Coordinates of C-alpha atoms and ligand atoms in Angstrom, one line a residue:
M873 CA 0.0 0.0 0.0
E874 CA 1.3 3.4 -0.9
E875 CA 2.4 5.8 1.9
L876 CA -0.1 8.7 2.0
N877 CA 1.2 10.6 5.0
P878 CA 1.9 14.0 3.3
F879 CA 5.0 14.7 5.4
K880 CA 6.5 11.4 4.5
I881 CA 5.7 12.2 0.8
A882 CA 7.3 15.7 1.1
Q883 CA 10.4 14.0 2.6
E884 CA 10.5 11.4 -0.2
Q885 CA 10.2 14.1 -2.9
L886 CA 13.1 16.0 -1.2
D887 CA 15.2 12.9 -1.0
N888 CA 14.7 12.1 -4.7
A889 CA 15.8 15.6 -5.8
A890 CA 18.7 15.6 -3.3
K891 CA 20.0 12.4 -4.8
I892 CA 19.7 13.7 -8.3
M893 CA 21.5 16.9 -7.6
G894 CA 24.0 15.4 -5.1
L895 CA 22.9 17.7 -2.3
D896 CA 25.3 17.9 0.7
A897 CA 24.1 15.3 3.3
Q898 CA 24.1 17.9 6.2
V899 CA 21.9 20.2 4.2
Q900 CA 19.6 17.4 3.3
K901 CA 19.2 16.5 7.0
L902 CA 18.5 20.1 7.9
L903 CA 15.9 20.5 5.2
R904 CA 14.1 17.2 5.9
E905 CA 12.5 18.6 9.2
P906 CA 10.9 21.9 10.1
M907 CA 12.9 24.4 12.2
Q908 CA 10.0 25.1 14.6
T909 CA 6.7 23.4 15.4
V910 CA 4.1 25.0 17.6
V911 CA 1.0 23.1 18.8
V912 CA -1.6 25.0 20.8
N913 CA -4.8 24.0 22.6
F914 CA -7.1 26.9 23.2
P915 CA -10.7 27.5 24.4
V916 CA -13.5 29.0 22.3
K917 CA -17.0 30.0 23.6
L918 CA -19.7 28.5 21.5
D919 CA -23.1 30.1 20.8
N920 CA -24.8 27.7 23.2
G921 CA -22.8 29.0 26.1
K922 CA -20.5 26.0 26.3
T923 CA -16.7 26.2 25.8
E924 CA -14.9 23.9 23.4
T925 CA -11.2 23.3 23.2
F926 CA -9.5 23.4 19.8
T927 CA -6.1 22.3 18.6
G928 CA -4.1 24.4 16.3
F929 CA -0.6 24.3 14.7
R930 CA 1.9 26.8 13.2
V931 CA 5.0 25.3 11.7
L932 CA 7.9 27.4 10.6
Y933 CA 9.8 25.2 8.2
N934 CA 12.7 27.3 7.2
N935 CA 13.5 31.1 7.4
A936 CA 17.0 31.3 5.7
R937 CA 15.6 33.4 2.9
G938 CA 13.2 35.5 4.9
P939 CA 10.2 35.4 7.3
G940 CA 8.0 32.3 7.3
K941 CA 5.1 32.5 4.8
G942 CA 2.1 30.3 4.3
G943 CA -1.6 29.9 4.8
I944 CA -3.8 28.7 7.6
R945 CA -6.2 25.8 7.0
F946 CA -9.4 25.2 9.0
H947 CA -10.1 21.5 8.4
P948 CA -11.7 18.7 10.4
G949 CA -9.0 16.3 9.2
E950 CA -6.0 18.6 9.9
T951 CA -2.9 16.9 11.4
L952 CA 0.5 18.1 12.4
D953 CA 2.1 16.0 9.7
T954 CA -0.1 17.7 7.0
V955 CA 0.8 21.1 8.3
K956 CA 4.5 20.1 8.3
A957 CA 4.3 18.9 4.7
L958 CA 2.5 22.1 3.6
S959 CA 5.1 24.2 5.4
S960 CA 7.9 22.5 3.5
W961 CA 6.1 23.0 0.2
M962 CA 5.7 26.7 1.0
T963 CA 9.5 26.8 1.5
W964 CA 10.2 25.4 -1.9
K965 CA 7.4 27.5 -3.4
C966 CA 8.8 30.8 -2.1
A967 CA 12.4 29.8 -3.1
L968 CA 11.3 28.8 -6.6
S969 CA 9.3 32.0 -7.1
G970 CA 12.3 34.1 -6.1
I971 CA 10.5 35.9 -3.3
P972 CA 12.1 36.9 0.0
F973 CA 10.3 34.4 2.3
G974 CA 10.9 31.1 4.0
G975 CA 8.1 28.7 4.4
A976 CA 5.5 28.1 7.1
K977 CA 1.9 26.8 7.5
G978 CA -0.8 26.7 10.1
G979 CA -4.0 24.9 10.8
V980 CA -6.8 24.4 13.2
I981 CA -8.7 21.1 13.6
C982 CA -12.3 22.3 13.1
D983 CA -15.2 22.1 10.7
P984 CA -16.0 25.6 9.7
K985 CA -19.2 24.4 8.1
N986 CA -20.6 23.6 11.6
L987 CA -19.6 26.9 13.1
S988 CA -21.7 30.1 13.1
V989 CA -20.1 33.4 11.9
S990 CA -19.5 34.6 15.4
E991 CA -18.0 31.3 16.5
L992 CA -15.7 31.4 13.5
E993 CA -14.6 34.9 14.5
R994 CA -14.0 33.9 18.1
L995 CA -12.0 30.8 17.0
S996 CA -9.9 32.9 14.5
R997 CA -9.1 35.4 17.2
A998 CA -8.3 32.8 19.9
Y999 CA -6.0 31.0 17.5
I1000 CA -4.1 34.2 16.8
R1001 CA -3.8 34.9 20.6
A1002 CA -2.4 31.4 21.0
I1003 CA 0.2 31.7 18.2
G1004 CA 0.8 35.4 18.5
K1005 CA 4.3 35.2 19.9
F1006 CA 5.4 33.1 16.9
I1007 CA 4.1 35.3 14.0
G1008 CA 4.8 38.9 12.9
P1009 CA 5.5 40.9 9.7
K1010 CA 9.2 40.1 10.0
V1011 CA 8.8 36.7 11.6
D1012 CA 6.1 34.7 10.0
V1013 CA 3.3 35.9 7.8
P1014 CA 0.1 33.8 7.5
A1015 CA -2.5 33.9 4.7
P1016 CA -5.7 32.1 3.6
D1017 CA -5.8 28.4 2.6
V1018 CA -8.4 25.7 2.7
Y1019 CA -11.7 27.0 4.3
T1020 CA -10.2 30.3 5.4
T1021 CA -11.2 33.6 3.8
P1022 CA -10.3 37.3 3.5
Q1023 CA -12.8 38.0 6.4
I1024 CA -11.0 35.6 8.6
M1025 CA -7.7 37.3 7.7
A1026 CA -9.2 40.6 8.7
W1027 CA -10.2 39.3 12.2
M1028 CA -6.7 37.8 12.6
M1029 CA -4.9 41.0 11.6
D1030 CA -7.1 42.9 14.0
E1031 CA -6.4 40.5 16.9
Y1032 CA -2.7 40.6 16.2
S1033 CA -2.8 44.4 16.1
K1034 CA -4.4 44.5 19.5
L1035 CA -1.6 42.3 20.9
A1036 CA 1.0 44.5 19.3
G1037 CA -0.7 47.8 20.4
Q1038 CA -0.6 49.2 16.9
N1039 CA -1.9 48.5 13.4
E1040 CA 0.1 45.6 11.9
F1041 CA -1.4 45.2 8.4
G1042 CA 1.6 43.3 7.2
V1043 CA 1.2 40.5 9.7
I1044 CA -1.1 38.7 7.4
T1045 CA -1.9 38.7 3.7
G1046 CA -5.0 37.8 1.7
K1047 CA -6.9 40.6 3.5
P1048 CA -9.9 42.4 2.2
L1049 CA -9.1 45.5 0.1
E1050 CA -10.6 48.0 2.7
I1051 CA -7.9 47.0 5.2
W1052 CA -5.1 47.0 2.7
G1053 CA -5.3 43.7 1.0
S1054 CA -3.8 43.7 -2.6
E1055 CA -5.7 44.2 -5.8
G1056 CA -5.8 40.9 -7.6
R1057 CA -5.1 38.8 -4.6
F1058 CA -8.6 37.2 -4.6
N1059 CA -8.0 35.1 -7.7
S1060 CA -4.2 35.3 -7.9
T1061 CA -3.6 31.5 -7.2
A1062 CA -5.7 30.7 -10.2
M1063 CA -4.3 33.6 -12.3
G1064 CA -0.8 32.4 -11.7
A1065 CA -1.8 28.9 -12.8
M1066 CA -3.2 30.3 -16.0
Y1067 CA 0.1 31.9 -16.9
V1068 CA 1.8 28.6 -16.3
L1069 CA -0.8 26.8 -18.4
R1070 CA -0.5 29.3 -21.2
E1071 CA 3.3 28.6 -21.3
A1072 CA 3.0 24.9 -21.0
A1073 CA 0.3 24.6 -23.7
K1074 CA 2.4 26.8 -26.0
R1075 CA 5.4 24.4 -25.7
A1076 CA 3.3 21.3 -26.0
G1077 CA 1.4 22.7 -29.1
I1078 CA -2.0 22.4 -27.3
D1079 CA -4.7 24.8 -28.5
L1080 CA -6.4 25.9 -25.3
K1081 CA -9.4 27.3 -27.2
K1082 CA -10.3 23.7 -28.1
A1083 CA -9.3 22.2 -24.7
R1084 CA -11.6 20.3 -22.5
V1085 CA -11.0 20.8 -18.8
A1086 CA -11.9 19.0 -15.6
I1087 CA -11.5 20.8 -12.2
Q1088 CA -11.6 19.1 -8.8
G1089 CA -12.5 21.7 -6.2
F1090 CA -14.6 24.9 -6.2
G1091 CA -12.9 26.9 -3.5
N1092 CA -10.3 29.6 -3.3
A1093 CA -8.4 28.1 -6.2
G1094 CA -10.8 25.9 -8.3
K1095 CA -13.6 28.4 -8.6
F1096 CA -11.4 31.1 -10.1
A1097 CA -9.6 28.6 -12.3
F1098 CA -13.0 27.7 -13.8
D1099 CA -13.8 31.4 -14.4
L1100 CA -10.4 32.3 -15.8
V1101 CA -9.7 29.2 -18.1
T1102 CA -13.0 29.9 -19.9
K1103 CA -12.6 33.7 -20.0
L1104 CA -8.9 33.9 -20.9
F1105 CA -8.6 31.0 -23.3
G1106 CA -12.1 30.0 -24.2
S1107 CA -11.5 26.4 -23.0
K1108 CA -14.5 24.3 -22.1
V1109 CA -14.9 23.0 -18.5
V1110 CA -16.8 19.7 -18.7
A1111 CA -16.4 18.4 -15.2
I1112 CA -16.3 20.0 -11.8
S1113 CA -16.5 18.7 -8.2
D1114 CA -16.3 19.7 -4.6
S1115 CA -16.0 17.7 -1.4
E1116 CA -19.6 16.4 -1.8
G1117 CA -19.4 15.2 -5.4
G1118 CA -19.4 16.5 -9.0
V1119 CA -21.1 17.0 -12.3
Y1120 CA -20.1 16.3 -15.9
S1121 CA -21.5 17.7 -19.1
E1122 CA -20.2 17.1 -22.6
D1123 CA -21.4 20.5 -23.7
G1124 CA -19.6 22.4 -20.9
L1125 CA -20.8 23.7 -17.6
D1126 CA -22.0 27.2 -16.8
Y1127 CA -19.9 29.1 -14.3
N1128 CA -22.6 31.6 -13.1
E1129 CA -25.2 28.8 -12.6
L1130 CA -22.7 26.7 -10.7
S1131 CA -21.7 29.6 -8.5
N1132 CA -25.3 30.2 -7.6
I1133 CA -26.0 26.5 -6.9
K1134 CA -22.9 26.3 -4.8
E1135 CA -24.0 29.3 -2.8
K1136 CA -27.6 28.2 -2.4
T1137 CA -27.2 24.4 -1.8
G1138 CA -23.6 24.1 -0.6
S1139 CA -22.4 21.9 -3.4
V1140 CA -21.9 22.0 -7.2
E1141 CA -23.2 18.4 -7.4
N1142 CA -26.8 19.9 -7.3
Y1143 CA -26.3 21.4 -10.8
T1144 CA -29.0 19.8 -12.8
K1145 CA -27.8 20.2 -16.4
G1146 CA -25.2 17.5 -16.2
K1147 CA -24.6 13.9 -15.1
K1148 CA -23.6 13.4 -11.4
I1149 CA -20.0 12.1 -11.0
T1150 CA -17.8 11.2 -8.1
N1151 CA -14.5 12.8 -7.4
E1152 CA -12.8 9.6 -8.6
E1153 CA -14.7 9.7 -11.9
L1154 CA -13.6 13.3 -12.3
I1155 CA -9.9 12.4 -12.2
E1156 CA -10.5 9.8 -14.8
S1157 CA -12.7 11.8 -17.1
K1158 CA -11.7 12.2 -20.8
V1159 CA -10.2 15.7 -20.9
D1160 CA -7.2 17.5 -22.2
I1161 CA -6.4 19.3 -19.0
L1162 CA -7.0 18.1 -15.4
I1163 CA -6.8 20.6 -12.6
P1164 CA -6.8 19.1 -9.1
A1165 CA -7.6 22.2 -7.0
A1166 CA -8.8 20.7 -3.7
I1167 CA -6.6 18.8 -1.3
E1168 CA -3.6 16.4 -1.2
N1169 CA -3.4 12.8 -2.4
Q1170 CA -6.0 12.8 -5.1
I1171 CA -3.9 11.3 -7.9
T1172 CA -2.2 8.2 -6.5
G1173 CA -0.7 4.9 -7.6
A1174 CA -4.2 3.5 -7.6
N1175 CA -5.7 5.9 -10.3
A1176 CA -2.8 7.6 -12.1
Q1177 CA -2.9 5.0 -14.9
K1178 CA -6.5 6.1 -15.7
V1179 CA -5.6 9.8 -16.1
S1180 CA -6.2 10.6 -19.8
A1181 CA -5.4 14.3 -19.7
K1182 CA -2.3 15.6 -21.6
I1183 CA -1.7 18.2 -18.9
V1184 CA -2.2 17.9 -15.1
L1185 CA -2.1 21.4 -13.6
E1186 CA -1.6 21.0 -9.9
L1187 CA -3.5 23.9 -8.4
A1188 CA -3.9 22.2 -5.0
N1189 CA -1.0 21.5 -2.6
G1190 CA 0.2 17.9 -2.8
P1191 CA -2.5 16.4 -5.1
V1192 CA -0.2 13.9 -6.8
T1193 CA 1.7 11.2 -4.8
P1194 CA 5.2 9.9 -5.7
D1195 CA 3.8 6.6 -7.1
A1196 CA 1.5 8.6 -9.3
D1197 CA 4.4 10.8 -10.4
K1198 CA 6.2 7.8 -11.8
I1199 CA 3.1 6.6 -13.7
L1200 CA 2.3 10.0 -15.2
F1201 CA 5.9 10.5 -16.2
K1202 CA 6.0 7.1 -17.9
N1203 CA 2.8 7.9 -19.7
G1204 CA 4.1 11.2 -21.0
V1205 CA 1.6 13.3 -19.1
I1206 CA 2.9 16.8 -18.5
D1207 CA 2.4 17.1 -14.8
L1208 CA 3.1 20.7 -13.7
P1209 CA 4.0 20.6 -10.0
D1210 CA 2.1 22.3 -7.3
F1211 CA 4.7 24.6 -5.9
L1212 CA 5.2 26.0 -9.4
V1213 CA 1.6 26.1 -10.5
N1214 CA -0.1 27.5 -7.4
A1215 CA 2.6 30.0 -6.4
G1216 CA 0.4 32.9 -7.7
G1217 CA -1.3 33.2 -4.3
V1218 CA 1.9 33.6 -2.3
I1219 CA 3.5 35.8 -5.0
V1220 CA 0.6 38.3 -4.7
S1221 CA 0.8 37.8 -0.9
Y1222 CA 4.4 39.0 -1.2
F1223 CA 3.2 42.1 -3.2
E1224 CA 0.6 42.7 -0.5
W1225 CA 3.2 42.5 2.2
A1226 CA 5.5 44.8 0.2
Q1227 CA 2.6 47.3 -0.4
N1228 CA 1.8 47.2 3.4
A1229 CA 5.4 47.9 4.3
Q1230 CA 5.5 50.9 1.9
N1231 CA 1.9 52.1 2.4
Y1232 CA 1.9 52.6 -1.3
Y1233 CA -0.7 50.6 -3.4
W1234 CA -0.6 49.2 -6.9
T1235 CA -3.3 48.8 -9.5
Q1236 CA -4.7 45.4 -10.5
E1237 CA -2.9 45.6 -13.9
E1238 CA 0.5 46.2 -12.1
V1239 CA -0.2 43.2 -9.9
Y1240 CA -1.0 40.8 -12.7
E1241 CA 1.8 42.0 -14.9
R1242 CA 4.4 41.5 -12.1
L1243 CA 2.8 38.1 -11.2
D1244 CA 3.1 37.0 -14.9
G1245 CA 6.7 38.1 -14.9
L1246 CA 7.7 36.1 -11.8
I1247 CA 5.7 32.9 -12.4
T1248 CA 6.6 32.7 -16.1
K1249 CA 10.3 33.0 -15.1
S1250 CA 9.8 30.1 -12.6
F1251 CA 8.2 28.0 -15.4
N1252 CA 11.1 28.7 -17.7
D1253 CA 13.6 27.9 -15.0
V1254 CA 12.0 24.6 -14.3
M1255 CA 11.8 23.6 -18.0
K1256 CA 15.5 24.6 -18.4
T1257 CA 16.6 22.6 -15.5
Q1258 CA 14.7 19.5 -16.8
Q1259 CA 16.4 20.1 -20.2
D1260 CA 19.9 20.6 -18.7
Y1261 CA 19.6 17.2 -16.9
K1262 CA 18.3 15.6 -20.1
S1263 CA 21.3 16.8 -22.1
K1264 CA 23.5 15.2 -19.4
G1265 CA 21.6 11.9 -20.0
T1266 CA 19.3 12.0 -16.9
K1267 CA 15.5 12.2 -17.3
I1268 CA 13.8 14.0 -14.4
T1269 CA 10.3 15.0 -13.7
L1270 CA 9.2 18.7 -13.6
R1271 CA 8.7 18.2 -9.9
D1272 CA 12.3 17.1 -9.5
A1273 CA 13.5 20.1 -11.5
A1274 CA 11.4 22.5 -9.3
Y1275 CA 12.8 20.9 -6.2
I1276 CA 16.4 21.1 -7.5
I1277 CA 16.1 24.8 -8.1
A1278 CA 14.4 25.5 -4.7
L1279 CA 16.7 23.3 -2.6
Q1280 CA 19.8 24.9 -4.2
R1281 CA 18.5 28.4 -3.4
V1282 CA 17.7 27.6 0.2
A1283 CA 21.0 25.7 0.6
D1284 CA 22.9 28.7 -0.8
A1285 CA 21.2 31.1 1.6
M1286 CA 22.0 28.8 4.6
K1287 CA 25.6 28.4 3.4
T1288 CA 26.1 32.1 3.0
R1289 CA 24.6 32.8 6.5
G1290 CA 27.0 30.3 7.9
W1291 CA 24.5 27.6 8.9
Y1292 CA 26.7 24.8 7.7
Ligands
LIG1419 N1 -2.2 29.2 0.9 C1 -1.6 29.6 -0.3 C2 -0.5 28.6 -0.7 O1 -0.6 27.5 -0.3 C3 -1.0 31.0 -0.1 C4 0.0 31.2 0.9 C5 0.4 32.7 1.1 O2 -0.1 33.5 0.4 O3 1.2 32.9 2.1 O4 0.3 28.9 -1.4

């Protein structure tokens, strides 16, 4: 049976790349584990008057290149190992993107679907009080992730500012615009992925106008990917799903109708102009482009053989396991790795943080143009690294190539600082 512990997977990915590039053993050991792991248990008053204890995490994986950076997830299935894995992927994501941050991640074990708005606010504030000593604009800067929103970031920034005794807008990114979030941040994860898709399709000779697309997930990433892939390229989204289930329609699905249905009923599976499908069927659907945009471990050794897409655009974190990597590679599927594809979120988070530090704000056009510049460069760097190894006779995946670049950058920073 394949190992599905995300942290073990992250370590395995790192070990693979370290071996290919001949990374110094001391550095590899340093980079296999997070620098700091914080676990907190804190009370939250519920609407019924009772108090519930929640467990939360904040992991700072590495800060050689800058403050920690990474989102906060509110998820009933959250584990410390998942947060550790996600914090390592953030480290590689920031390094590959060339932005001045290390990597971090946070999470709270909770089901936001079962919490009222005021409970959610109290929980968000209590979590920040609990981890307050470990974050800060120059220390570790959180952001949204699975089931967390700009509103939640606003409460968290407010709570941190109270602890600090002054406004600290730069402590958190992904904030609403009225309290100095960045233009373009709301769909930046998906927008970045579109720039990567544009470049990959160009190289592979795929006409995106004629492309059929399946998207797993209709949240912070998947929803906007749906909107953008149709608007920017004219591609047809034929399959969509969320945690409840999905729908498929040969003629293409309608974004506005799906958004309304999701809002009214809680799930895209209630869309009536299509055939109901499961999340497993979505992965195997006959499409040109498959976009896993939900959570980790969705394409595994058990179903990778059935992926018929030419391109897998990893918009989620960790959606493809190492066993699946091997199968996709063997089958010639262009699998664009997560920390390249979904870096748009953290890249615009970096812009938000920089704008907060300067108190000088950019237009949406400026944001997208700079995002395009950075992520297209990352894509080209990854392709070039794969090509360089190929010309030396070693075939490596795009994930290996991305890891090699990121590990080298973090290792160089640590070396220059005198850490080894
Ligand atoms: N949660 C997003 C990610 O996984 C964004 C992180 C950030 O903006 O710090 O990349």
